[in-house]
mmCIF file of C-alpha atoms in Angstrom:
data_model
loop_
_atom_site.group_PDB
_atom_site.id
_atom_site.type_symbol
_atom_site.label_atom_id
_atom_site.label_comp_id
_atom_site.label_asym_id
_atom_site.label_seq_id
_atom_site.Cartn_x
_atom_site.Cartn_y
_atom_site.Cartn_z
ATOM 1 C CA UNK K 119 -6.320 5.169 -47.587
ATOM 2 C CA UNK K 120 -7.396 1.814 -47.059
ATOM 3 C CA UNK K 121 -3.630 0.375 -47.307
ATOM 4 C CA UNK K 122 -2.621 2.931 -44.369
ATOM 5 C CA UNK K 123 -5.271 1.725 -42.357
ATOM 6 C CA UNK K 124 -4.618 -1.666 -42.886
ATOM 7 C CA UNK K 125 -1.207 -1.351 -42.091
ATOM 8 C CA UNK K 126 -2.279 0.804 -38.699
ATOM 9 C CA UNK K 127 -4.352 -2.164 -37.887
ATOM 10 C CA UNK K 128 -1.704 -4.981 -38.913
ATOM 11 C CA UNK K 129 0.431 -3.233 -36.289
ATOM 12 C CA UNK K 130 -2.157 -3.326 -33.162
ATOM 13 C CA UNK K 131 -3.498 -6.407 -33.967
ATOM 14 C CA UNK K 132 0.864 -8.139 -33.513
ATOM 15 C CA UNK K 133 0.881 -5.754 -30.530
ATOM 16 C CA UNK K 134 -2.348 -7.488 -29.412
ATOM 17 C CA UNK K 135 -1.130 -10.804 -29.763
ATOM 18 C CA UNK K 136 2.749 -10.460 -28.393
ATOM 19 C CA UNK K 137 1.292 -8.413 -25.652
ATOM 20 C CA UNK K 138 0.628 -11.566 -23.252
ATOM 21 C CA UNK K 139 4.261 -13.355 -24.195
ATOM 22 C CA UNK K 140 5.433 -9.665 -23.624
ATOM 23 C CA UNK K 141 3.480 -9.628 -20.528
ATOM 24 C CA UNK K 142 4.804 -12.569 -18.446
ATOM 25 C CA UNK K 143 8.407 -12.543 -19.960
ATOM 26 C CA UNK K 144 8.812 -9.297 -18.390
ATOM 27 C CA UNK K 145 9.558 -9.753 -14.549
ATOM 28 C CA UNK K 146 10.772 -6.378 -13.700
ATOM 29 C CA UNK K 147 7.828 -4.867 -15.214
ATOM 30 C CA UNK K 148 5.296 -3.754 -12.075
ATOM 31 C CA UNK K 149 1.626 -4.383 -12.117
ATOM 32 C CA UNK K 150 1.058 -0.831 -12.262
ATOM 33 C CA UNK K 151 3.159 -0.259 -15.216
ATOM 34 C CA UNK K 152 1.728 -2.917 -17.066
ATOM 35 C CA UNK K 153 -1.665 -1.571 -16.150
ATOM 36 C CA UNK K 154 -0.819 1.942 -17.420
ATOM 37 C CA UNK K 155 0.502 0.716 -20.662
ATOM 38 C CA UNK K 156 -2.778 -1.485 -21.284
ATOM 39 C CA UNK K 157 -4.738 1.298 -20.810
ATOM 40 C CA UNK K 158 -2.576 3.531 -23.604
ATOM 41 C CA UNK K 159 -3.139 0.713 -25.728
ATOM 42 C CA UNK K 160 -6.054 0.400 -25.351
ATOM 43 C CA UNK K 161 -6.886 3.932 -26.090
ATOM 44 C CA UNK K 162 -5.396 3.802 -29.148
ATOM 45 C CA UNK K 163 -7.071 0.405 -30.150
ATOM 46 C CA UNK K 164 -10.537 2.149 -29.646
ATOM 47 C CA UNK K 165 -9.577 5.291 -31.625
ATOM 48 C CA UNK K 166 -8.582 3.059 -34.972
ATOM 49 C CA UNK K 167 -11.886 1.249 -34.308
ATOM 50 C CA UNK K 168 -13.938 4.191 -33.966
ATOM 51 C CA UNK K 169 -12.589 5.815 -36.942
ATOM 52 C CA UNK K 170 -12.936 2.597 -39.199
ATOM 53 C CA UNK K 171 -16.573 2.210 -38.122
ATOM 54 C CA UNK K 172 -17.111 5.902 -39.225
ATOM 55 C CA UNK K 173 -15.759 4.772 -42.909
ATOM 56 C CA UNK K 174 -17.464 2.761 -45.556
ATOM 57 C CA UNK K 175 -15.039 -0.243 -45.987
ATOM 58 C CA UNK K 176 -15.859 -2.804 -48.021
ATOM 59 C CA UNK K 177 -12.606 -4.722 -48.474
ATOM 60 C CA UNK K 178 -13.456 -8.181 -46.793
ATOM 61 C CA UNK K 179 -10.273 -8.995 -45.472
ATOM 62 C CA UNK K 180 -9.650 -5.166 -43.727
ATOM 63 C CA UNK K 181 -13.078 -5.944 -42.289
ATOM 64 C CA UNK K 182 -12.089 -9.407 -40.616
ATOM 65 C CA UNK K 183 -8.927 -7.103 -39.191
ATOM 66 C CA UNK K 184 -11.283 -4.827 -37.802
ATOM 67 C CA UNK K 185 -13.448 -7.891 -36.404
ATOM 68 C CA UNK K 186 -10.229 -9.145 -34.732
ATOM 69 C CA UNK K 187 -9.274 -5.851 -33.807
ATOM 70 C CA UNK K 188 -12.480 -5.103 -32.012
ATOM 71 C CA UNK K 189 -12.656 -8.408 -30.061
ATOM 72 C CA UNK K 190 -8.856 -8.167 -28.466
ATOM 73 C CA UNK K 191 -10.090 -4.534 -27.466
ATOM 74 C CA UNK K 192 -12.743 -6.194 -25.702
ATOM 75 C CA UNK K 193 -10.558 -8.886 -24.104
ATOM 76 C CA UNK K 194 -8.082 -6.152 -23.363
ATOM 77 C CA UNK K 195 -10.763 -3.981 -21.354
ATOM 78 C CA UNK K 196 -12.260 -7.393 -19.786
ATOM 79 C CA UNK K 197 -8.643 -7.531 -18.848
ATOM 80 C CA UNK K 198 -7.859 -4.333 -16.800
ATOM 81 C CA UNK K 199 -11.336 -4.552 -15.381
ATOM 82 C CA UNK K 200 -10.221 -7.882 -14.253
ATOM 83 C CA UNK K 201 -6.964 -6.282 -12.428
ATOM 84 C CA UNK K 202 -9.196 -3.587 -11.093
ATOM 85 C CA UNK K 203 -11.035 -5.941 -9.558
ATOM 86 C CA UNK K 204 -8.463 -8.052 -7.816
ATOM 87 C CA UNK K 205 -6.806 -5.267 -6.600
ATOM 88 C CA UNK K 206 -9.781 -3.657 -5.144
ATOM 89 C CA UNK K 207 -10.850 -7.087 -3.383
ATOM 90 C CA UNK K 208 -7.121 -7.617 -2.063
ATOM 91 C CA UNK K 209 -7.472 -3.918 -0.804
ATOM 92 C CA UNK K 210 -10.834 -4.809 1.154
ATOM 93 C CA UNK K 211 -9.618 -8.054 2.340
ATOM 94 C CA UNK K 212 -6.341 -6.272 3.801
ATOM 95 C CA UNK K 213 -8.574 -3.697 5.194
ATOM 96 C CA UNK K 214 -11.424 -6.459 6.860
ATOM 97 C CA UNK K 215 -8.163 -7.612 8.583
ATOM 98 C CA UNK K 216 -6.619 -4.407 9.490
ATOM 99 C CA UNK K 217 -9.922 -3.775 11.180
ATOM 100 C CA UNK K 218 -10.065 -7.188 13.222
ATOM 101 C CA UNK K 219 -6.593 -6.757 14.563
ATOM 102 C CA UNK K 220 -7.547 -3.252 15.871
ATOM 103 C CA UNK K 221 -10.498 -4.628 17.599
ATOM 104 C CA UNK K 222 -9.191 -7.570 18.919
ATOM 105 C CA UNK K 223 -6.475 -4.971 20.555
ATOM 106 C CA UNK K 224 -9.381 -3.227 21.656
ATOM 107 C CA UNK K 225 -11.176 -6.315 23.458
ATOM 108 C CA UNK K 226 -8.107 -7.452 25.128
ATOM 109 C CA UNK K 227 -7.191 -4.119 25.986
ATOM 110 C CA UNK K 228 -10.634 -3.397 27.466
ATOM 111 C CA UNK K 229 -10.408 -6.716 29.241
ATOM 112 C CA UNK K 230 -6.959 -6.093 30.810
ATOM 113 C CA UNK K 231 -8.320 -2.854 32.147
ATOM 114 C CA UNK K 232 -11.692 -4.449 33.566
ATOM 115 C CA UNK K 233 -9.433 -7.346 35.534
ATOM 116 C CA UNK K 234 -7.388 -5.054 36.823
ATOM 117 C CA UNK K 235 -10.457 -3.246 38.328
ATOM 118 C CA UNK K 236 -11.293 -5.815 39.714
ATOM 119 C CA UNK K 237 -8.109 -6.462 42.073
#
């Protein structure tokens, strides 16, 4: 049991570490895409960790995997909290200025209409 989940984390912990070369060698890929599969990955990253902490392991060098395991899990949620947060302050900022251009149009509109008042 302990070989299978060795080899199960083997196998996330490569797709952990070629998922950044993966990442910005892949133009055509969308942010939202990326995003998505991150978060699949990362679901199944927190699964195998959840199940190995529920097991007594005490094979040294499955529990360093697990270690490393854990910690790109982390990164990979610091990550996509990361992206959620740029994209949310890129959204505000975009609205701040949709707002300012509607009430400059406002003002001069307002003004145009006072001026010709007073005529």
């Amino acid at each position: 049991m302990e070989f299978a989940i060795s080899v199960v984390t083997n196998e996330l912990v490569t797709r952990f570490i070629s998922f950044p070369t993966n990442r910005y060698s892949c133009h055509a890929c969308s942010d939202e895409k990326r995003l998505q599969r991150l978060q699949r990955l990362l679901l199944r990253v927190h699964t195998v960790v959840e199940e190995a902490d529920g097991r007594y392991i005490t094979n040294s060098g499955m529990l360093v995997q697990l270690k490393m395991l854990t910690d790109a899990m982390y990164r990979g949620y610091w990550a996509m909290g990361a992206f959620n947060y740029g994209s949310l302050k890129e959204t505000l900022m975009a609205d701040e200025e949709e707002e300012e251009e509607v009430s400059n149009t406002l003002f001069h509109l307002k003004r145009s209409s006072y001026n010709s008042w007073e005529c």
